[in-house]
Short mmCIF file of C-alpha atoms and ligand atoms in Angstrom, two decimals:
data_model
loop_
_atom_site.label_atom_id
_atom_site.label_comp_id
_atom_site.label_asym_id
_atom_site.label_seq_id
_atom_site.Cartn_x
_atom_site.Cartn_y
_atom_site.Cartn_z
CA MET A 1 29.90 -19.29 12.63
CA GLU A 2 27.02 -17.38 10.95
CA LYS A 3 23.54 -17.91 12.44
CA GLN A 4 21.39 -20.05 10.14
CA TYR A 5 17.75 -18.95 9.90
CA ASP A 6 14.81 -21.01 8.71
CA VAL A 7 13.25 -17.99 7.00
CA ILE A 8 14.72 -14.63 6.01
CA VAL A 9 12.10 -12.02 5.14
CA VAL A 10 13.25 -8.91 3.27
CA GLY A 11 10.97 -5.94 4.01
CA THR A 12 8.47 -5.48 6.85
CA GLY A 13 5.40 -4.19 5.01
CA PRO A 14 2.06 -5.93 5.61
CA ALA A 15 3.00 -8.91 3.42
CA GLY A 16 6.52 -9.56 4.74
CA ALA A 17 5.69 -8.88 8.38
CA THR A 18 2.72 -11.27 8.20
CA VAL A 19 4.93 -14.07 6.84
CA ALA A 20 7.51 -13.37 9.56
CA ALA A 21 4.92 -13.40 12.37
CA GLN A 22 3.30 -16.63 11.18
CA MET A 23 6.62 -18.41 10.82
CA ALA A 24 8.02 -17.18 14.14
CA LYS A 25 4.82 -18.24 15.86
CA ALA A 26 5.26 -21.68 14.33
CA GLY A 27 8.63 -21.96 16.08
CA GLN A 28 10.84 -21.16 13.10
CA LYS A 29 14.01 -19.07 13.34
CA VAL A 30 13.08 -15.90 11.48
CA LEU A 31 15.07 -12.84 10.46
CA MET A 32 13.44 -9.65 9.14
CA VAL A 33 15.82 -7.41 7.16
CA GLU A 34 14.43 -3.90 6.69
CA LYS A 35 15.88 -1.01 4.70
CA GLY A 36 14.13 1.66 6.74
CA ALA A 37 14.49 2.74 10.34
CA TYR A 38 12.13 1.92 13.18
CA HIS A 39 10.94 5.52 13.39
CA PRO A 40 9.73 6.27 16.92
CA SER A 41 5.97 6.32 17.41
CA TRP A 42 5.99 9.93 18.66
CA LEU A 43 6.67 11.00 15.06
CA LEU A 44 3.27 9.64 14.04
CA GLY A 45 0.28 11.93 13.60
CA LYS A 46 2.35 15.03 12.83
CA GLN A 47 2.55 16.54 9.36
CA ILE A 48 6.27 17.32 8.96
CA PRO A 49 7.69 14.36 10.96
CA ALA A 50 5.41 12.07 8.92
CA LEU A 51 7.50 12.91 5.84
CA LEU A 52 10.52 11.17 7.41
CA HIS A 53 8.80 7.84 6.79
CA PHE A 54 8.43 8.48 3.05
CA ASP A 55 11.03 7.64 0.42
CA LYS A 56 12.82 10.89 -0.53
CA LEU A 57 10.62 12.70 2.00
CA GLY A 58 7.64 12.14 -0.29
CA LEU A 59 9.31 13.48 -3.44
CA LEU A 60 10.07 10.13 -5.09
CA SER A 61 9.02 10.35 -8.73
CA THR A 62 9.13 8.60 -12.07
CA ARG A 63 11.67 9.64 -14.71
CA GLU A 64 8.75 11.54 -16.27
CA GLY A 65 8.31 13.53 -13.03
CA MET A 66 5.17 11.90 -11.62
CA MET A 67 5.21 11.62 -7.83
CA VAL A 68 5.01 8.12 -6.33
CA ALA A 69 4.47 7.78 -2.59
CA ARG A 70 6.01 4.85 -0.72
CA CYS A 71 7.38 4.48 2.78
CA ILE A 72 10.78 3.20 3.85
CA THR A 73 10.16 2.34 7.47
CA VAL A 74 9.45 -0.67 9.66
CA GLY A 75 5.84 -1.62 8.88
CA GLY A 76 6.00 -0.46 5.24
CA SER A 77 3.68 1.96 3.48
CA ALA A 78 0.75 0.74 5.54
CA VAL A 79 2.10 2.90 8.40
CA MET A 80 0.98 5.98 6.42
CA SER A 81 -2.01 4.37 4.72
CA CYS A 82 -5.60 5.59 4.99
CA GLY A 83 -6.56 2.28 6.60
CA SER A 84 -8.99 1.50 3.76
CA ALA A 85 -9.76 -2.15 3.12
CA MET A 86 -11.09 -3.50 -0.15
CA PRO A 87 -10.78 -7.03 -1.57
CA PRO A 88 -8.57 -7.67 -4.62
CA TYR A 89 -9.62 -6.67 -8.11
CA PRO A 90 -12.31 -9.17 -9.18
CA GLY A 91 -10.89 -12.33 -10.75
CA MET A 92 -7.26 -11.23 -10.33
CA TYR A 93 -6.10 -14.47 -8.68
CA GLU A 94 -8.55 -16.77 -10.42
CA ARG A 95 -7.08 -15.67 -13.77
CA VAL A 96 -3.70 -17.13 -12.75
CA GLY A 97 -5.25 -20.26 -11.24
CA MET A 98 -4.90 -19.26 -7.59
CA ASP A 99 -7.47 -19.26 -4.80
CA LEU A 100 -6.89 -16.61 -2.12
CA SER A 101 -10.46 -16.61 -0.77
CA GLU A 102 -9.72 -18.50 2.45
CA GLU A 103 -6.74 -16.28 3.31
CA LEU A 104 -8.76 -13.12 2.57
CA LYS A 105 -11.29 -14.24 5.16
CA GLU A 106 -8.51 -15.01 7.63
CA ALA A 107 -6.82 -11.67 6.94
CA HIS A 108 -10.13 -9.87 7.53
CA ALA A 109 -10.20 -11.31 11.05
CA TYR A 110 -6.42 -11.05 11.58
CA MET A 111 -6.43 -7.32 10.78
CA ARG A 112 -9.77 -6.81 12.56
CA ILE A 113 -11.27 -5.01 9.57
CA GLU A 114 -14.22 -2.87 10.64
CA ASP A 115 -16.95 -3.07 7.96
CA ASP A 116 -19.28 -0.52 9.55
CA PHE A 117 -17.06 2.40 10.46
CA PRO A 118 -18.87 4.97 12.64
CA GLU A 119 -20.31 8.09 11.02
CA ARG A 120 -18.84 10.33 13.71
CA LEU A 121 -15.34 9.41 12.43
CA ILE A 122 -16.22 9.54 8.74
CA GLY A 123 -17.39 13.05 9.48
CA LYS A 124 -20.31 15.25 8.55
CA GLY A 125 -18.64 16.48 5.38
CA GLN A 126 -18.21 13.04 3.86
CA MET A 127 -21.65 11.90 5.04
CA ARG A 128 -23.12 14.91 3.22
CA LEU A 129 -21.13 14.02 0.08
CA MET A 130 -22.50 10.48 0.29
CA GLU A 131 -26.07 11.83 0.34
CA VAL A 132 -25.41 14.02 -2.69
CA ALA A 133 -23.60 11.29 -4.66
CA ASN A 134 -26.31 8.76 -3.94
CA SER A 135 -29.02 11.22 -4.99
CA LEU A 136 -27.22 11.48 -8.35
CA GLY A 137 -27.26 7.69 -8.68
CA TYR A 138 -23.63 7.01 -7.68
CA GLU A 139 -23.44 4.38 -4.99
CA PHE A 140 -21.08 5.66 -2.31
CA LYS A 141 -20.76 3.45 0.77
CA LYS A 142 -18.86 3.56 4.02
CA MET A 143 -15.31 2.29 3.45
CA PRO A 144 -14.30 -0.75 5.53
CA LYS A 145 -11.24 0.14 7.61
CA PHE A 146 -8.41 -1.66 9.37
CA ILE A 147 -8.79 0.90 12.11
CA ASP A 148 -10.13 0.31 15.60
CA PRO A 149 -12.96 2.88 15.97
CA THR A 150 -12.76 2.69 19.75
CA LYS A 151 -9.19 4.05 19.62
CA CYS A 152 -9.43 6.30 16.54
CA VAL A 153 -9.32 10.01 17.29
CA GLY A 154 -10.16 11.05 13.70
CA GLY A 155 -8.16 13.23 11.33
CA SER A 156 -5.82 12.26 8.51
CA CYS A 157 -4.39 8.73 8.62
CA MET A 158 -1.69 9.72 6.11
CA LYS A 159 0.27 11.45 8.88
CA GLY A 160 0.51 8.10 10.65
CA CYS A 161 -1.66 6.96 13.51
CA SER A 162 -0.73 8.40 16.90
CA SER A 163 -3.50 6.60 18.79
CA GLY A 164 -2.49 3.07 17.77
CA ALA A 165 -5.89 2.52 16.15
CA LYS A 166 -4.64 1.60 12.67
CA TRP A 167 -3.24 -1.79 11.68
CA SER A 168 0.08 -1.80 9.80
CA GLY A 169 3.05 -4.09 9.24
CA ARG A 170 4.31 -3.00 12.65
CA VAL A 171 1.67 -5.14 14.36
CA PRO A 172 2.92 -8.47 12.94
CA VAL A 173 6.55 -7.25 13.24
CA GLU A 174 6.02 -6.96 16.98
CA GLU A 175 4.25 -10.31 17.08
CA ALA A 176 7.17 -11.91 15.23
CA ARG A 177 9.62 -10.40 17.73
CA ARG A 178 7.57 -11.66 20.67
CA TYR A 179 8.01 -15.13 19.21
CA GLY A 180 11.78 -14.70 18.96
CA ALA A 181 12.29 -13.31 15.43
CA ASP A 182 15.26 -11.01 14.84
CA LEU A 183 14.87 -7.63 13.15
CA VAL A 184 17.69 -5.68 11.54
CA THR A 185 16.85 -2.18 10.34
CA ARG A 186 18.60 0.30 8.03
CA SER A 187 19.80 -2.71 6.00
CA HIS A 188 19.27 -2.42 2.26
CA VAL A 189 19.24 -5.90 0.70
CA VAL A 190 20.75 -5.92 -2.78
CA ARG A 191 20.57 -9.58 -3.74
CA ALA A 192 19.87 -13.10 -2.64
CA ILE A 193 22.93 -15.30 -2.22
CA VAL A 194 22.42 -18.17 -4.64
CA GLU A 195 24.40 -21.40 -4.60
CA GLN A 196 23.77 -24.13 -7.18
CA GLY A 197 20.44 -22.63 -8.19
CA GLU A 198 19.20 -22.31 -4.60
CA ALA A 199 18.82 -19.25 -2.38
CA VAL A 200 20.86 -19.62 0.81
CA GLY A 201 20.79 -16.08 2.16
CA VAL A 202 20.86 -12.37 1.39
CA GLU A 203 23.50 -9.69 1.07
CA THR A 204 23.06 -6.05 1.99
CA ARG A 205 24.49 -2.91 0.40
CA GLN A 206 26.77 -2.64 3.45
CA GLY A 207 28.23 -6.08 2.53
CA LYS A 208 26.60 -7.92 5.43
CA LYS A 209 25.48 -11.49 4.68
CA TYR A 210 22.68 -13.43 6.37
CA PHE A 211 22.05 -17.12 5.77
CA GLY A 212 18.81 -19.08 5.80
CA LYS A 213 16.97 -22.04 4.31
CA THR A 214 14.38 -19.88 2.57
CA VAL A 215 14.30 -16.25 1.48
CA VAL A 216 11.08 -14.27 1.04
CA LEU A 217 11.38 -10.97 -0.80
CA ALA A 218 8.71 -8.54 0.44
CA ALA A 219 10.43 -5.24 -0.31
CA GLY A 220 7.40 -3.83 -2.14
CA GLY A 221 6.56 -3.20 -5.78
CA LEU A 222 9.72 -1.19 -6.45
CA GLY A 223 12.11 -3.04 -4.10
CA SER A 224 11.56 -6.75 -4.74
CA PRO A 225 12.04 -6.76 -8.55
CA LEU A 226 15.46 -5.12 -8.18
CA ILE A 227 16.62 -7.72 -5.67
CA LEU A 228 15.20 -10.54 -7.79
CA ARG A 229 16.92 -9.23 -10.90
CA ALA A 230 20.26 -8.88 -9.13
CA SER A 231 19.83 -12.48 -7.93
CA GLY A 232 19.54 -13.85 -11.47
CA VAL A 233 15.96 -13.30 -12.72
CA PRO A 234 16.56 -10.78 -15.51
CA GLY A 235 12.95 -9.96 -16.50
CA ALA A 236 11.81 -8.78 -13.05
CA GLY A 237 10.70 -5.13 -13.06
CA ASP A 238 10.36 -5.14 -16.86
CA LYS A 239 6.94 -3.55 -16.42
CA PHE A 240 4.72 -2.69 -13.49
CA GLY A 241 1.57 -0.97 -12.32
CA PHE A 242 1.06 1.78 -9.72
CA ASP A 243 -2.66 2.59 -9.61
CA ALA A 244 -2.39 6.19 -10.81
CA LEU A 245 -4.74 8.59 -9.05
CA TRP A 246 -5.70 12.20 -8.95
CA PHE A 247 -7.79 14.40 -6.72
CA THR A 248 -10.58 16.57 -8.06
CA TYR A 249 -10.93 19.50 -5.71
CA GLY A 250 -13.66 21.94 -4.92
CA PHE A 251 -14.08 24.44 -2.11
CA HIS A 252 -16.96 24.62 0.34
CA LYS A 253 -17.05 26.45 3.66
CA ASP A 254 -19.16 23.85 5.50
CA LEU A 255 -18.24 20.51 3.97
CA PRO A 256 -14.80 19.54 5.26
CA THR A 257 -14.90 18.91 8.98
CA VAL A 258 -11.68 18.91 10.95
CA ASN A 259 -11.80 15.30 12.10
CA ASP A 260 -12.98 13.59 8.89
CA ILE A 261 -10.79 10.54 8.30
CA ASP A 262 -9.26 10.01 4.84
CA MET A 263 -11.27 7.86 2.43
CA GLY A 264 -14.24 7.47 4.74
CA LEU A 265 -16.33 6.40 1.74
CA GLY A 266 -15.82 4.47 -1.45
CA CYS A 267 -17.69 4.00 -4.71
CA SER A 268 -16.79 0.73 -6.40
CA SER A 269 -19.57 0.76 -9.03
CA PHE A 270 -17.01 1.54 -11.77
CA VAL A 271 -14.35 -0.98 -10.75
CA GLU A 272 -15.33 -3.76 -13.14
CA SER A 273 -16.91 -1.68 -15.91
CA ASP A 274 -14.36 1.15 -16.13
CA GLY A 275 -11.39 0.20 -13.94
CA PHE A 276 -11.51 2.94 -11.31
CA VAL A 277 -12.68 3.60 -7.78
CA LEU A 278 -13.82 6.92 -6.28
CA SER A 279 -13.24 8.02 -2.70
CA PRO A 280 -13.35 11.40 -0.94
CA VAL A 281 -10.31 12.73 0.90
CA MET A 282 -10.36 15.81 3.13
CA HIS A 283 -6.78 17.04 3.04
CA THR A 284 -4.50 18.35 5.74
CA TRP A 285 -2.42 21.35 4.70
CA GLY A 286 0.56 19.10 3.94
CA MET A 287 -1.32 16.74 1.67
CA TYR A 288 -3.02 19.66 -0.03
CA LEU A 289 0.31 21.37 -0.59
CA ALA A 290 1.88 18.19 -1.97
CA SER A 291 -0.93 17.17 -4.30
CA ALA A 292 -2.36 20.50 -5.42
CA THR A 293 0.83 22.52 -5.52
CA VAL A 294 3.83 20.23 -5.97
CA GLY A 295 1.87 17.58 -7.87
CA GLY A 296 -0.21 20.09 -9.78
CA GLY A 297 2.12 22.99 -10.42
CA TRP A 298 2.77 26.30 -8.70
CA SER A 299 -0.25 27.92 -10.35
CA TYR A 300 -2.28 26.22 -7.61
CA LEU A 301 -0.39 28.05 -4.87
CA PRO A 302 -2.90 30.92 -4.60
CA LYS A 303 -5.59 28.40 -3.75
CA PHE A 304 -3.50 27.16 -0.81
CA ALA A 305 -4.93 29.86 1.42
CA LYS A 306 -8.29 28.09 1.10
CA PHE A 307 -7.03 24.56 1.87
CA ARG A 308 -9.24 24.32 4.98
CA HIS A 309 -12.29 24.46 2.75
CA ALA A 310 -10.93 22.03 0.15
CA VAL A 311 -12.99 18.92 -0.51
CA SER A 312 -11.62 16.32 -2.87
CA ILE A 313 -12.76 13.15 -4.55
CA MET A 314 -9.96 10.80 -5.56
CA THR A 315 -10.12 8.76 -8.75
CA LYS A 316 -7.81 5.76 -8.50
CA ILE A 317 -7.38 3.62 -11.60
CA LYS A 318 -6.27 0.12 -12.46
CA ASP A 319 -3.51 1.31 -14.79
CA ASP A 320 -2.02 -0.55 -17.75
CA LEU A 321 1.18 -2.42 -16.95
CA GLY A 322 4.14 -0.68 -18.55
CA GLY A 323 7.30 1.29 -17.92
CA LYS A 324 10.44 -0.18 -16.37
CA ILE A 325 12.34 -0.24 -13.10
CA PHE A 326 16.02 0.46 -13.79
CA ASP A 327 19.05 -1.05 -12.01
CA ASP A 328 19.82 2.24 -10.23
CA GLY A 329 16.34 2.16 -8.63
CA SER A 330 14.88 4.90 -10.84
CA PHE A 331 11.80 4.04 -12.85
CA SER A 332 9.80 5.17 -15.83
CA LYS A 333 6.02 4.84 -16.19
CA PRO A 334 4.27 7.06 -18.72
CA LEU A 335 0.47 7.01 -18.49
CA THR A 336 -1.25 5.43 -21.49
CA ASP A 337 -4.27 6.84 -23.37
CA ASN A 338 -6.35 4.19 -21.66
CA ASP A 339 -5.12 5.36 -18.22
CA TRP A 340 -6.05 8.95 -19.08
CA LYS A 341 -9.49 7.84 -20.25
CA LYS A 342 -10.16 6.25 -16.85
CA LEU A 343 -8.83 9.24 -14.93
CA ARG A 344 -10.97 11.64 -16.97
CA LYS A 345 -14.13 9.60 -16.55
CA GLY A 346 -13.57 9.54 -12.78
CA GLU A 347 -12.93 13.28 -12.81
CA GLU A 348 -16.16 13.86 -14.71
CA ILE A 349 -18.22 12.05 -12.07
CA ALA A 350 -16.31 13.66 -9.18
CA THR A 351 -16.97 17.08 -10.73
CA ARG A 352 -20.68 16.35 -11.03
CA ILE A 353 -20.87 15.33 -7.35
CA LEU A 354 -18.81 18.24 -6.05
CA LYS A 355 -20.85 20.76 -8.06
CA ALA A 356 -24.11 19.25 -6.82
CA ALA A 357 -22.76 19.51 -3.26
CA GLY A 358 -22.27 23.25 -3.80
CA CYS A 359 -18.47 23.29 -4.21
CA THR A 360 -16.89 26.03 -6.29
CA ASP A 361 -13.59 26.69 -8.08
CA LEU A 362 -13.10 23.07 -9.17
CA PHE A 363 -9.78 21.69 -10.46
CA SER A 364 -7.84 18.41 -10.55
CA CYS A 365 -4.23 18.01 -9.46
CA LYS A 366 -1.65 16.22 -11.60
CA PRO A 367 -1.86 12.43 -11.34
CA PHE A 368 0.41 10.63 -8.93
CA ALA A 369 0.57 7.12 -7.50
CA ALA A 370 0.95 5.25 -4.21
CA HIS A 371 0.65 1.54 -5.07
CA PRO A 372 3.68 0.30 -7.02
CA CYS A 373 2.81 -3.32 -7.81
CA ALA A 374 2.75 -6.20 -10.32
CA SER A 375 6.45 -5.82 -11.13
CA VAL A 376 7.21 -9.53 -10.65
CA ARG A 377 3.74 -11.07 -11.11
CA ILE A 378 2.47 -14.51 -10.17
CA GLY A 379 2.39 -16.34 -13.47
CA ASP A 380 5.43 -14.48 -14.88
CA HIS A 381 8.49 -14.41 -12.61
CA VAL A 382 7.01 -16.38 -9.69
CA ASP A 383 4.65 -19.34 -9.66
CA THR A 384 1.42 -19.75 -7.70
CA ASN A 385 3.54 -20.77 -4.67
CA PHE A 386 5.29 -17.36 -4.92
CA GLU A 387 8.52 -19.17 -5.85
CA SER A 388 10.90 -17.79 -8.45
CA LYS A 389 12.94 -19.94 -10.81
CA ILE A 390 15.60 -19.88 -8.07
CA LYS A 391 14.70 -22.58 -5.56
CA ASN A 392 13.73 -21.31 -2.09
CA LEU A 393 13.60 -17.70 -3.30
CA PHE A 394 10.05 -16.40 -2.95
CA VAL A 395 8.40 -13.05 -3.65
CA CYS A 396 5.35 -12.13 -1.60
CA ASP A 397 4.15 -8.52 -1.65
CA THR A 398 2.47 -6.14 -4.11
CA SER A 399 5.12 -6.95 -6.71
CA ALA A 400 3.69 -10.49 -6.90
CA PHE A 401 0.21 -9.16 -7.79
CA PRO A 402 -0.66 -10.71 -11.16
CA GLU A 403 -2.11 -7.37 -12.38
CA SER A 404 -2.28 -3.80 -11.18
CA MET A 405 -4.99 -3.48 -8.52
CA GLY A 406 -6.63 -0.09 -8.83
CA LEU A 407 -7.81 -0.64 -5.25
CA PRO A 408 -6.36 -0.51 -1.72
CA CYS A 409 -3.71 -3.26 -1.42
CA VAL A 410 -3.06 -3.96 2.27
CA TRP A 411 -5.80 -6.54 2.88
CA THR A 412 -4.66 -8.48 -0.21
CA CYS A 413 -0.97 -8.23 0.79
CA THR A 414 -1.80 -9.61 4.22
CA ALA A 415 -3.82 -12.46 2.69
CA GLN A 416 -0.85 -13.24 0.42
CA GLY A 417 1.40 -13.24 3.50
CA LEU A 418 -0.87 -15.76 5.23
CA LYS A 419 -0.86 -17.96 2.12
CA MET A 420 2.94 -17.70 1.81
CA ALA A 421 3.31 -18.81 5.44
CA LYS A 422 1.11 -21.86 4.82
CA ILE A 423 3.24 -22.80 1.80
CA LEU A 424 6.47 -22.40 3.79
CA LYS A 425 5.10 -24.39 6.72
CA GLU A 426 4.31 -27.24 4.39
CA ARG A 427 7.79 -27.04 2.86
CA LEU A 428 9.47 -26.96 6.25
CA GLY A 429 7.16 -29.59 7.75
CA VAL A 430 5.50 -27.26 10.30
CA PRO A 431 1.83 -27.82 11.32
CA VAL A 432 -0.56 -25.30 9.68
CA ALA A 433 -3.05 -23.45 11.95
CA LYS A 434 -5.35 -20.48 11.31
CA ALA A 435 -4.01 -16.99 12.03
CA ALA A 436 -5.42 -15.62 15.28
CA PRO A 437 -6.60 -11.97 15.20
CA LEU A 438 -4.08 -9.46 16.49
CA PRO A 439 -4.72 -6.31 18.47
CA ARG A 440 -4.13 -3.30 16.23
CA SER A 441 -1.45 -0.80 17.08
CA GLY A 442 0.24 1.88 14.97
C1 FAD B 501 0.06 7.52 1.51
C2 FAD B 501 -0.41 6.12 1.24
C3 FAD B 501 -1.72 5.77 1.58
C4 FAD B 501 -2.16 4.47 1.34
N1 FAD B 501 -3.42 4.11 1.75
C5 FAD B 501 -3.81 2.82 1.62
C6 FAD B 501 -5.05 2.39 2.17
O1 FAD B 501 -5.81 3.16 2.73
N2 FAD B 501 -5.37 1.08 2.05
C7 FAD B 501 -4.56 0.18 1.43
O2 FAD B 501 -4.91 -1.00 1.36
N3 FAD B 501 -3.39 0.57 0.88
C8 FAD B 501 -2.98 1.85 1.00
N4 FAD B 501 -1.76 2.23 0.51
C9 FAD B 501 -0.93 1.24 -0.18
C10 FAD B 501 -0.32 0.25 0.79
O3 FAD B 501 0.20 0.89 1.92
C11 FAD B 501 0.76 -0.56 0.08
O4 FAD B 501 0.24 -1.04 -1.13
C12 FAD B 501 1.20 -1.73 0.94
O5 FAD B 501 1.78 -1.27 2.13
C13 FAD B 501 2.19 -2.58 0.18
O6 FAD B 501 2.62 -3.60 1.03
P1 FAD B 501 3.92 -4.45 0.70
O7 FAD B 501 4.05 -5.43 1.81
O8 FAD B 501 3.86 -4.94 -0.68
O9 FAD B 501 5.13 -3.43 0.71
P2 FAD B 501 5.50 -2.13 1.51
O10 FAD B 501 4.45 -1.71 2.44
O11 FAD B 501 6.00 -1.16 0.49
O12 FAD B 501 6.73 -2.62 2.37
C14 FAD B 501 7.98 -2.93 1.80
C15 FAD B 501 9.03 -2.81 2.88
O13 FAD B 501 10.28 -3.22 2.33
C16 FAD B 501 11.29 -2.29 2.70
N5 FAD B 501 12.32 -2.35 1.66
C17 FAD B 501 12.28 -1.80 0.42
N6 FAD B 501 13.40 -2.10 -0.26
C18 FAD B 501 14.16 -2.86 0.57
C19 FAD B 501 15.44 -3.48 0.44
N7 FAD B 501 16.14 -3.40 -0.69
N8 FAD B 501 15.94 -4.16 1.51
C20 FAD B 501 15.23 -4.27 2.67
N9 FAD B 501 14.00 -3.71 2.84
C21 FAD B 501 13.48 -3.03 1.79
C22 FAD B 501 10.57 -0.96 2.81
O14 FAD B 501 11.25 -0.07 3.67
C23 FAD B 501 9.22 -1.39 3.39
O15 FAD B 501 9.23 -1.42 4.79
C24 FAD B 501 -1.29 3.52 0.73
C25 FAD B 501 0.01 3.88 0.39
C26 FAD B 501 0.45 5.16 0.65
C27 FAD B 501 1.87 5.50 0.29
#
């Protein structure tokens, strides 16, 4: 006799893992089904081993050849994130008649977001850039982080966090397991099992079936629409966003400092007016090689020798929804004229700041992306309870975003996860309590 779960969660990124932890804590029988492996923590914090967590070792790309970073591992892409926390794009939920404000507050506490990250970890280089940018009239501020400064040892977060300072989906995954949830890894879910218009379980590529009263798809912006489509919602993945970004580089002997964390600062002055955010990133050799050389073309290779002196300012845009995710998992997403306009305006400002800071030899890499999202969309293929037209089949992750974000997504994903759990508790008749803050770890 197959085990019957109360809740099956597909994907263990920040959204899915949060739902799983909340439901397990409420005494529900929870199963997490994850495509990736539980990569051991000793792989974190090292450049080459970090690539094992990324889909196609970091070389996943659109049909047009644009690189898109996402992780296939327990804990989701947040495991390799920069730990930057920003609220959702203004008005994004209000426009679809949803109020996420309470859950955003709860998620802030749950993830222990640090609003005043210490200067010693942001680093002298970025603090100097902040001075220069502000003197030019661009308001750069310290970036709030879901990183515990007392544990953080500095350096690039995009290699994974070896000190356990950064919050990721792994924290609620472990909480869920402590409360009795099951986790199966290396299990690629292909569809929900639907009987008489109701989801009753999921099936994996290996042919394994799991049964439960409710199914929550949280396989990320590229994963969930495929599963939803294969389950009988044909329009899912018809278009999507991915927050295209590029780095504008300059070189300066004294600016980058070895322990600067990624995205120590942010400038959100252009978010509402122009649809982009600016943030400095001091690259490790691996990131520099990937973005400047692979992303930008081999003509950048000669500059590689100078990577230690490379300073970059990232422009990340709220891109137009478009493209398509195909049944074989490949996807197309050409940038629109409007997207290019935003990228170029960001580049212009970044160039001005870098020049004023004394950087030389400026160039921008080719655009790439790291936030696939809005491929299912609240208001289109799911309602404001995250439910699809198939009863008891929910979608709760970046794919449910009503629009592309153009901003860091993890805080919002976690808030969505908390909201999803409240909705499920009500459905299943479980008392609703506030989420208690968790200790961060990896
Ligand atoms: C390098 C990098 C840096 C980033 N930095 C930041 C940052 O500083 N701040 C921020 O807020 N955001 C950042 N992001 C973005 C952020 O990490 C993601 O937007 C966020 O993790 C998305 O959460 P999610 O729950 O929607 O899905 P994901 O984190 O993508 O998790 C989805 C999970 O589902 C699994 N999965 C996929 N398909 C299947 C399937 N078919 N069956 C079973 N499981 C499946 C995946 O393995 C994964 O574990 C960054 C992303 C990258 C790649």
